XYZ file of C-alpha atoms in Angstrom:
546
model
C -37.315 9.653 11.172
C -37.580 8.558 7.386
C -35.366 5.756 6.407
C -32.866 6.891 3.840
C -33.182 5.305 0.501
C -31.431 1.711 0.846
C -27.721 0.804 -0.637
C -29.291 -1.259 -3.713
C -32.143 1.430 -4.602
C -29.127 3.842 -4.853
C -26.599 2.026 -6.624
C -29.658 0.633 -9.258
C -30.943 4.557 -9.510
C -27.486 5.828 -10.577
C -26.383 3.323 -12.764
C -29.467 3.056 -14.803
C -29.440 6.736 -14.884
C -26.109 6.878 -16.308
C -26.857 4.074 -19.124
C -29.525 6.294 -20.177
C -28.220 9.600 -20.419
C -24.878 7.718 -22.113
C -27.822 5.909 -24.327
C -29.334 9.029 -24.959
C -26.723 11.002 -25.699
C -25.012 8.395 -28.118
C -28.152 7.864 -29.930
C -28.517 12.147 -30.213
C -24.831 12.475 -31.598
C -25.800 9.473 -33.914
C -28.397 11.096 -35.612
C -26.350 14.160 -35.917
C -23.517 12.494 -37.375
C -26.564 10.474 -40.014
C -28.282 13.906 -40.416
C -25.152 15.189 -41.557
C -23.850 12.397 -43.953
C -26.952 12.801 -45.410
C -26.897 16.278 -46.166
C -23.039 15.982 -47.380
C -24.661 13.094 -49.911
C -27.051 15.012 -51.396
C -24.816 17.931 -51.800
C -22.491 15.838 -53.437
C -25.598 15.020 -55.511
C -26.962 18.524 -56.588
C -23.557 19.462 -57.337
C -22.441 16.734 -59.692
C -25.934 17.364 -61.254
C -25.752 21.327 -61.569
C -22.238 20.953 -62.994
C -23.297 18.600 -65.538
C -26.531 20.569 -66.875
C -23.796 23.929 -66.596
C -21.911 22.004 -68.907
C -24.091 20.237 -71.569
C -23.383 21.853 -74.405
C -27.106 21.276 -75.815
C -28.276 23.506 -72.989
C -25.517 26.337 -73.864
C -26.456 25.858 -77.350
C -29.772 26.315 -76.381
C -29.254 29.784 -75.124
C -28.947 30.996 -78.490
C -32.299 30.305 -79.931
C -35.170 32.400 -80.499
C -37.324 30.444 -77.438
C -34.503 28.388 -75.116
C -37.424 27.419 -73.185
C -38.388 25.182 -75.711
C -35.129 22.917 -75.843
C -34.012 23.241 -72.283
C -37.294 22.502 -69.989
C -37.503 18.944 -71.580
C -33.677 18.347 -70.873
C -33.983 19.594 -67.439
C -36.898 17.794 -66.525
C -35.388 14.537 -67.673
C -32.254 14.897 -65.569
C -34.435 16.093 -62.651
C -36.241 13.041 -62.820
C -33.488 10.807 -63.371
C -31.618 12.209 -60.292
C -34.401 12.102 -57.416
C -33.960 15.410 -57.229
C -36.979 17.979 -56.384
C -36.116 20.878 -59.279
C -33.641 21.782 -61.977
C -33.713 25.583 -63.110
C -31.971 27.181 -65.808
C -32.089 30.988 -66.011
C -30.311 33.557 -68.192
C -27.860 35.973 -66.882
C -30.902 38.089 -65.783
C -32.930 35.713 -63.700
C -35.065 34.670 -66.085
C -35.859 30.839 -65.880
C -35.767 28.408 -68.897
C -36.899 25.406 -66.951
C -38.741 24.816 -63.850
C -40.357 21.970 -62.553
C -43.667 24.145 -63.007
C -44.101 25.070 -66.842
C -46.407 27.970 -66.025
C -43.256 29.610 -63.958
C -40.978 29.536 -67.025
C -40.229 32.842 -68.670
C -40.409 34.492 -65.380
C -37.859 36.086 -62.564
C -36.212 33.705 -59.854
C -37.459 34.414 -56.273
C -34.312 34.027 -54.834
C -31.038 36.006 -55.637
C -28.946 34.919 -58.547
C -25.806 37.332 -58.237
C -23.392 34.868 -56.733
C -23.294 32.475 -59.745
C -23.409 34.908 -62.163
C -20.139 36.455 -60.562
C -18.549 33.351 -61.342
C -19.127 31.695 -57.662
C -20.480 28.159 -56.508
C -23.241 28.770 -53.631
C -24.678 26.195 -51.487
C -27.534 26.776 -48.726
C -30.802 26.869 -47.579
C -33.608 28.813 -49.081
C -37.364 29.458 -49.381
C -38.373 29.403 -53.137
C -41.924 28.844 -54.806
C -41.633 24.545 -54.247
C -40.887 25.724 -50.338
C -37.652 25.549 -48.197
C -35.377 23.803 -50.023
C -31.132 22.669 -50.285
C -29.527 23.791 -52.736
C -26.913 24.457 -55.296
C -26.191 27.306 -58.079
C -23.890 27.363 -60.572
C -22.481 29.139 -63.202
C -23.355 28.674 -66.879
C -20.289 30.018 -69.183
C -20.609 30.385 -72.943
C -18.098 30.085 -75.323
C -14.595 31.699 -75.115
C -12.874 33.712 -77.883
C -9.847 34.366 -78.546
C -7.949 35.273 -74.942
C -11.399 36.843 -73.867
C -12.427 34.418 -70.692
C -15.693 32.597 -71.087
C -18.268 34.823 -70.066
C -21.320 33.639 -67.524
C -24.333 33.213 -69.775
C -26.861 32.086 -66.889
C -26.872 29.728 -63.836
C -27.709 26.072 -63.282
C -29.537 25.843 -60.228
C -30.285 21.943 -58.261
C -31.966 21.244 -54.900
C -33.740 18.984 -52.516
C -36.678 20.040 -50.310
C -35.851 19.838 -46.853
C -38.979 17.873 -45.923
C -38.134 15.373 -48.246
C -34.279 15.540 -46.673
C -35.706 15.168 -42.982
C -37.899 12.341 -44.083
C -35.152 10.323 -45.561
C -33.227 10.963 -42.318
C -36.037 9.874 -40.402
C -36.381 6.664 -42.114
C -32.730 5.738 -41.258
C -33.645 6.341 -37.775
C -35.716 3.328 -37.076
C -32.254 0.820 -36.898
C -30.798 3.804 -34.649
C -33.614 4.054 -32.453
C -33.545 -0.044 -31.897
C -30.141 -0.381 -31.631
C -30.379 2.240 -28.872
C -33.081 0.829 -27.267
C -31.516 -2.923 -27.207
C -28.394 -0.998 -25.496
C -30.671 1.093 -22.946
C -32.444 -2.602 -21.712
C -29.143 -4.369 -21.669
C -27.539 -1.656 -19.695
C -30.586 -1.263 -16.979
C -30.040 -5.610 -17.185
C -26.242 -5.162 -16.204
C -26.888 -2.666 -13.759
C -29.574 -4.183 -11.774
C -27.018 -7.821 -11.992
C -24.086 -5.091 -11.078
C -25.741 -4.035 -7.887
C -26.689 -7.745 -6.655
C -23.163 -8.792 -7.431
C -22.050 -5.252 -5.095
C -24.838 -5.919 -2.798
C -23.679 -10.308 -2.136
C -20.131 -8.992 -1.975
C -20.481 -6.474 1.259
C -22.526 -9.022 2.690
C -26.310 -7.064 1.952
C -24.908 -4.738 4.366
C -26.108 -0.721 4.061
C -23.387 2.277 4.110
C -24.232 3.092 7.880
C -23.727 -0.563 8.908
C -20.674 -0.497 7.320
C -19.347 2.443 8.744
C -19.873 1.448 12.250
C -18.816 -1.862 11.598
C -15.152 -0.078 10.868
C -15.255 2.063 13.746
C -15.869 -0.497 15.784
C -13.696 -2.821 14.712
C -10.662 0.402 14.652
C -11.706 0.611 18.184
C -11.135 -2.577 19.340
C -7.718 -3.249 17.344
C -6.319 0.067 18.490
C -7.821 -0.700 22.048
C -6.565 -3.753 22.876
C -3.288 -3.980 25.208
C -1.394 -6.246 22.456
C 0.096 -5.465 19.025
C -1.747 -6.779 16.265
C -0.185 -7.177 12.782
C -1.797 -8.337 9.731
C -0.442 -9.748 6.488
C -2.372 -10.556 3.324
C -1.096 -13.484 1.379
C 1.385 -11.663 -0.610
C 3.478 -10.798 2.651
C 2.066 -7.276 2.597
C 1.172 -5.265 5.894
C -2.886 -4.298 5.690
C -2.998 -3.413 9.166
C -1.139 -2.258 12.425
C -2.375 -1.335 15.356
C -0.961 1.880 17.970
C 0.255 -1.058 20.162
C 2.322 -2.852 17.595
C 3.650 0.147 16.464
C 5.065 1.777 19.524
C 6.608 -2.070 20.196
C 7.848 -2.313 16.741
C 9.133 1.331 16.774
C 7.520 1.564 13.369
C 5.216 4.594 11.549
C 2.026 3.626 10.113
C 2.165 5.532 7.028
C 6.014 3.348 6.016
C 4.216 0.178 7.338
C 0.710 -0.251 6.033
C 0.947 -1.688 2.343
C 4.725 -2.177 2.570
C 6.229 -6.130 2.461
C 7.113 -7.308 5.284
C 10.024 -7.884 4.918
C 10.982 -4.540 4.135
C 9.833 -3.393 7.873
C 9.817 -6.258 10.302
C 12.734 -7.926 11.734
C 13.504 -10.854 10.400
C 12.083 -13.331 13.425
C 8.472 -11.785 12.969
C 8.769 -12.496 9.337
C 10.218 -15.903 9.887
C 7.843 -16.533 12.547
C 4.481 -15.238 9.954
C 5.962 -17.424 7.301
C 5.733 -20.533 9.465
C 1.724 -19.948 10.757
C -0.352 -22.506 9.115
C -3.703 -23.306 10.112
C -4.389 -25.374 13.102
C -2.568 -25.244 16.464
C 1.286 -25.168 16.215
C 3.955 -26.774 18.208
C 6.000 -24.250 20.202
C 9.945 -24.170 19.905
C 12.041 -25.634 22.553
C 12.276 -23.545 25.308
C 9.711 -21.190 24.174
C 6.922 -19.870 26.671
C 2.777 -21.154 26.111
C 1.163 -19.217 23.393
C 4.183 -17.863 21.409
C 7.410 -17.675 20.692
C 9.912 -15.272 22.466
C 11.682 -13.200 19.167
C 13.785 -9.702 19.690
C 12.264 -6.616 17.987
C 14.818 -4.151 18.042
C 16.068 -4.097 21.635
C 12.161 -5.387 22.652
C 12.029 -8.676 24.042
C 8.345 -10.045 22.591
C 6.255 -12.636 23.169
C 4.915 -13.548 19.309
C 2.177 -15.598 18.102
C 1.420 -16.364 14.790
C -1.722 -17.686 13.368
C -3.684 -18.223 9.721
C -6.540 -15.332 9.117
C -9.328 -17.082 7.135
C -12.457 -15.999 5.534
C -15.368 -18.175 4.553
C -12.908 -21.107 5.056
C -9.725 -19.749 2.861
C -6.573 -18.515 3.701
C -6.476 -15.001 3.186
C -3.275 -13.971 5.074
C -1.488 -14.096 8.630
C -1.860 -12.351 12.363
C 0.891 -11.748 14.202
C 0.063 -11.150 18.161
C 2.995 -9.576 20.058
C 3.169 -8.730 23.746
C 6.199 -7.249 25.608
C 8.662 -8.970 27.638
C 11.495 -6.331 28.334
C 10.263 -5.303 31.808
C 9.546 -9.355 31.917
C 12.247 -10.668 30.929
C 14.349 -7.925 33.039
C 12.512 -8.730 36.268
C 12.691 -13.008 35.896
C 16.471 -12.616 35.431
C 16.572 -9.754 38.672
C 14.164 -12.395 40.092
C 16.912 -15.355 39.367
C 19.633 -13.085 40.999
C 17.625 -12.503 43.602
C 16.501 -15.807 44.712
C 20.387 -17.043 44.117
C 21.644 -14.515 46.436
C 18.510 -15.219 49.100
C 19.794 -19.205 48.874
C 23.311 -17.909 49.854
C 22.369 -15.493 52.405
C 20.479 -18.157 53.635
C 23.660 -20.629 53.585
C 25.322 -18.494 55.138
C 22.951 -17.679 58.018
C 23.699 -21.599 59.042
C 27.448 -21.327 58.986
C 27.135 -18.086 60.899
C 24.624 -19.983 63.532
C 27.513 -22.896 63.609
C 30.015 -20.173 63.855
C 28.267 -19.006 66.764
C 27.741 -22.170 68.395
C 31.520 -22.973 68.179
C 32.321 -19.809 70.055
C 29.688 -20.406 72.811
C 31.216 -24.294 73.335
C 34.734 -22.831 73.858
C 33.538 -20.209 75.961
C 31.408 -22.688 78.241
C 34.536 -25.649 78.283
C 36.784 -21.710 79.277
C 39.336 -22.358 76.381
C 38.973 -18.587 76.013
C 42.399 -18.328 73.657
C 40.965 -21.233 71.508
C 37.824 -19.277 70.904
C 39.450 -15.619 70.299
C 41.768 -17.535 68.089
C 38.719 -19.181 65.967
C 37.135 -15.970 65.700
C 40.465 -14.076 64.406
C 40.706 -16.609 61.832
C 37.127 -17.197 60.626
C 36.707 -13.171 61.212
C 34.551 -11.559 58.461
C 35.405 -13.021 55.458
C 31.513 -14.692 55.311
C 30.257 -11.334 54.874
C 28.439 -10.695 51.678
C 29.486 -7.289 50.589
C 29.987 -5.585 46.966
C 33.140 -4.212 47.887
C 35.067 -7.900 48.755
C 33.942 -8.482 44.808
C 34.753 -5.359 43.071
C 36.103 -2.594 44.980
C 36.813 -0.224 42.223
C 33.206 -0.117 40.736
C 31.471 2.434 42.125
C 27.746 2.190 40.984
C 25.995 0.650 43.843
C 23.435 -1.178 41.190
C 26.455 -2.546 39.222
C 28.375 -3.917 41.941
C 25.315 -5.379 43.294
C 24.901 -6.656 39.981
C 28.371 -8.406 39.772
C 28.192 -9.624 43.696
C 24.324 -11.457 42.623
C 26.210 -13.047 39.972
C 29.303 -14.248 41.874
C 26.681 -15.492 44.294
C 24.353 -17.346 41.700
C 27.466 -18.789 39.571
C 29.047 -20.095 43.038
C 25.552 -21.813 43.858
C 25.917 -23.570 40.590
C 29.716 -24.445 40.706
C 30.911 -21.414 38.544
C 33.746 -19.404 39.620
C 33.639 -15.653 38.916
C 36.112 -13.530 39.489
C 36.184 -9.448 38.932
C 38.796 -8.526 37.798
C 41.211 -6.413 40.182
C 41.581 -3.631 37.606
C 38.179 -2.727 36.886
C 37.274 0.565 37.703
C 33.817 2.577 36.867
C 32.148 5.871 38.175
C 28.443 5.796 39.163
C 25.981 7.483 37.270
C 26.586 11.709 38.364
C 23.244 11.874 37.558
C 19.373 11.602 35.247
C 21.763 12.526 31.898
C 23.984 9.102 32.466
C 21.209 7.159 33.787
C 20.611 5.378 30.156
C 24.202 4.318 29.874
C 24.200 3.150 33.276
C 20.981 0.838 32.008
C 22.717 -0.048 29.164
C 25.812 -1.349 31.182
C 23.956 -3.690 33.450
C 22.043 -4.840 30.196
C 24.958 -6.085 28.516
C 26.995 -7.265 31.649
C 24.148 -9.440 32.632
C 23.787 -10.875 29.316
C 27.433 -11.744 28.691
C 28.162 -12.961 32.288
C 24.679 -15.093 32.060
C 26.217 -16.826 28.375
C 29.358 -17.168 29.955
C 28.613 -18.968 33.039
C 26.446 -21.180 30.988
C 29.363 -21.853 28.520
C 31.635 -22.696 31.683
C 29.176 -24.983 33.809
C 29.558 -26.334 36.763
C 33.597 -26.441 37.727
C 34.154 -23.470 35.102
C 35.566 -20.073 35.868
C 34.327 -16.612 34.303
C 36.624 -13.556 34.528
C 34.815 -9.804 34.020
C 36.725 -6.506 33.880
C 34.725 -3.745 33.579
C 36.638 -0.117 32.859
C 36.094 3.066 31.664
C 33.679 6.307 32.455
C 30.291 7.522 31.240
C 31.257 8.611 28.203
C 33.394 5.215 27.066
C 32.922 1.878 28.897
C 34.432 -1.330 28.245
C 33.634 -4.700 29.301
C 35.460 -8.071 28.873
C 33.964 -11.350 29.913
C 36.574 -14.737 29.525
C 35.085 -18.274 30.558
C 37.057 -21.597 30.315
C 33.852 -23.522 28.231
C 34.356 -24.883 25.036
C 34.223 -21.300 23.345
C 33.015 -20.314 19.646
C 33.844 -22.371 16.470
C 34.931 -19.383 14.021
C 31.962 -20.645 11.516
C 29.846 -20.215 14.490
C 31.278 -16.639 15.894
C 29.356 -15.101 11.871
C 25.820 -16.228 13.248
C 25.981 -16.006 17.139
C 24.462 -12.219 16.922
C 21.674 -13.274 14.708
C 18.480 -13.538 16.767
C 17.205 -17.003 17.520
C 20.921 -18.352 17.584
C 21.355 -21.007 20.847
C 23.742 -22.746 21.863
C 22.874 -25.023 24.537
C 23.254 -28.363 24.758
C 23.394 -30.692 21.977
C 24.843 -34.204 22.705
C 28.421 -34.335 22.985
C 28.497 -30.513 21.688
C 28.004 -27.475 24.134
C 28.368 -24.083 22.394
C 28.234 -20.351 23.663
C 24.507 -18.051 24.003
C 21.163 -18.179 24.978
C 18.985 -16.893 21.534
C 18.230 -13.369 22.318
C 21.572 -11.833 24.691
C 24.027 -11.664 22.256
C 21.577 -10.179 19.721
C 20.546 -7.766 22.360
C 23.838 -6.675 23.644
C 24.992 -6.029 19.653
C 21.924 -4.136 19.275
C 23.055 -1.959 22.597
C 26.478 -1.454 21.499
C 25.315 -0.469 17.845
C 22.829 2.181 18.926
C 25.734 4.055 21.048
C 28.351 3.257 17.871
C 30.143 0.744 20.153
C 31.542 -2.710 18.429
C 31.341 -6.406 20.210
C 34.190 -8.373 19.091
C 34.147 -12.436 19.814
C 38.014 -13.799 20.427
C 39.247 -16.905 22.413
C 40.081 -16.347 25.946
C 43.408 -17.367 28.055
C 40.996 -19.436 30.215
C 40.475 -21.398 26.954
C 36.852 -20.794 26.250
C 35.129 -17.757 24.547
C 36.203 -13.861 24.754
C 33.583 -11.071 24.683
C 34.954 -7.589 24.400
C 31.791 -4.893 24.172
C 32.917 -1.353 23.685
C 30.329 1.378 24.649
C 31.112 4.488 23.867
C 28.988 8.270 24.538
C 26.939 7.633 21.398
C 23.105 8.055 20.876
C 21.426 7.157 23.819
């Protein structure tokens, strides 16, 4: 198969192809527009001439004389030849020429019509006469007036040019034309061929085809891989997005690509993409290997930010995201789990010493002692969701609260349910999201809260309500929220761990999520100061949107 004709041939062929038909063209309206101006001059010419012989008063004099031949060939021939012009005939009002350029054609009829000046009218054109084709001009000759009798037209006054001798003068002003044009045409072809190298260096001296598949390739991968990619010039602007970042971002590529980013990313991403610089970057405390942990909506993500350079210059930021939710969910089911495994473990050995009591007693016969031990050790190690909250009927909710009293009594946290809480299961698929969104932002707030309390602390939870309006209150006795503190603990990033003498109330990414839970379903979360003496978190989560 033939090789198509290359990138550069293309771009060279075009370009010098439009400098020459723009050259050519310019140069052909040129000469139209000096072809003209010419013409208009040497009309301007004949007619200042014609008038001026129409109005010598020698030649009207003239016309009175036995032979006006005689007086007006010698005028006319002198004007003629002081005006560059080719003739200069006089005639009577019958046609019959006084003057003429050739003596042996005075006294004889014109060859061309002579009615139009002798009605009084000025005529210009183009005619074939006894010289040739010529430009020219006639004009009325009027004689003297009397009384309130207008002048009356006594003859005509007739100037012109040949047109070989017009085209000739217009061809010698073409030569400055034709090199002008010609200086243009090689400096155009000049800038066209450097026009195409510059194109040609700037896609790398790569063809249209390589191109092509170098972008479908490169679409393929981005919108192949399993993490989100964003990309951000140095302005801040979005240049690309791939199908992964948007479904995580919950964004549509038409509103993203070209917008700022800060117009349509939350404000961790940007924070995070403002922050990249180049060479490797030191994570945040507490943050995972390889990124940073930020919340995207109700999307826990792991985000990496990183320079994107080109021939060793910045030219924008990357932003790699991966998702955490089912993560992050399954480490903080794992931590229940392993908490409640520890006590059911615990457990196991008191029941084994239990049992061993009981089998002394029973060997030594002090039957009453050992029916007494077992009446008042009875069942009261059993680890059941219904000694911890009774009234809550979803089985994953109560299992919830019962991992949690577990965990916090493992760590020297007291949590109590509250005797009055009260909530239906899910009836069914329809109130399965609310259900999700219950044990989301229980788990969160009891989490904060035993964190806030620490180890001798208590926690309260009451939990009330159905599925179409649930409530939940969680009081701890830990040092609670400063009120300058309460305006920025639902922004994302905010922690409160830790800090020397100081111990404050979250954990970066749960109060931001449980605000974002309770604002989706038109719910409120309101921060107050508990009776225990620590914080108060009251989440209200009504029917809403799921």
């Amino acid at each position: 198969m033939q090789r198509a004709m290359s990138l550069r041939v293309q771009l060279l062929t075009l370009q010098v192809v439009i400098v020459l038909v723009l050259v050519c063209a310019t140069a052909a309206v040129a000469s139209a527009v000096q072809e003209r101006q010419l013409r208009q001059a040497y009309l301007d010419r004949m007619t200042g001439v014609a008038l001026s012989v129409a109005g010598l008063p020698a030649i009207r004099d003239a016309f009175d004389d036995a032979d006006p031949a005689a007086a007006v060939q010698p005028i006319a021939e002198l004007i003629r030849e002081a005006s560059d012009v080719t003739y200069v005939v006089v005639t009577d009002d019958q046609g019959i020429r006084y003057s003429h350029p050739n003596p042996e054609l005075v006294g004889e009829m014109v060859s061309t019509d002579p009615s139009v000046p002798l009605s009084g009218q000025v005529w210009t054109g183009t005619q074939t006469g006894t010289l040739g084709t010529s430009w020219r001009v006639k004009v009325p000759i009027y004689g003297e007036a009397e009384d309130d009798v207008a002048a009356p037209v006594i003859g005509t006054a007739s100037v012109g040019i040949l047109e070989s001798e017009l085209r000739a003068d217009w061809r010698d002003g073409l030569d400055w034309l034709y090199l002008a044009v010609g200086g243009a045409a090689v400096v155009g072809v000049v800038a066209a061929a450097w026009v195409t190298r510059l194109v040609r260096r700037r896609i790398f001296r790569l063809e249209p085809e390589e191109i092509a598949a170098l972008l479908e390739t490169r679409d393929a991968m981005l919108h192949g891989i399993t993490e989100g990619v964003v990309g951000l010039d140095g302005k801040g602007r979005v240049v690309v997005a791939n199908d992964e970042a948007l479904r995580l971002l919950d964004l549509d590529r038409a509103a993203v690509v070209g917008a700022d980013a800060r117009d349509v990313l939350d404000p961790q991403l940007v924070a995070l993409a403002g922050s990249a610089a180049p060479g490797p970057t030191e994570q945040p405390d507490g943050a995972p290997p390889g990124g940073e942990l930020v919340l995207a909506g109700e999307r826990v993500l792991l985000a990496h930010a990183g320079p994107a350079t080109a021939d060793g210059r910045d030219v924008g930021t990357v932003l790699v995201l991966r998702d955490r939710t089912e993560l992050h969910a399954l480490l903080r089911d794992l931590d229940g789990a392993r908490g409640l495994t520890d006590s059911l473990r615990a457990q196991s050995h008191e029941f084994a010493n239990t049992l061993h009591v009981v089998s002394g007693l029973l060997e030594l016969g002090q039957i009453d002692e050992a029916v007494s031990f077992v009446a008042r050790v009875g069942h009261g190690g059993l680890l059941t969701a219904s000694g911890v909250a009774p009234g809550v009927r979803s089985p994953e909710l109560a299992a919830l609260l019962l991992v949690k009293a577990t965990t916090s009594r493992e760590r020297g946290v007291t949590l109590e349910v509250d005797a009055a809480s009260a909530l239906p299961g899910p009836a069914g698929a329809a109130e399965e999201t609310w259900h999700d969104d219950v044990l989301t932002v229980l788990g969160n707030l009891v989490d904060n809260a035993v964190d806030a309390a620490g180890t001798g602390g208590r926690v309260r939870v009451l939990v009330t309500g159905s599925a179409g309006d649930v409530r939940v209150r969680v009081d701890d006795d830990g040092p609670g929220l400063a009120d300058e503190l309460r305006a920025i603990a639902f922004e994302p990033g905010f922690s409160t761990k830790h800090d020397g003498e100081r111990r404050t109330h979250g954990r970066g990414i749960g109060l931001t999520l449980v605000q974002r839970v309770a604002a989706r379903r038109g719910g409120s979360v309101v921060v107050g100061t508990s009776p225990l003496g620590g914080a108060r978190l009251e989440v209200r989560l009504p029917e809403g949107t799921p």
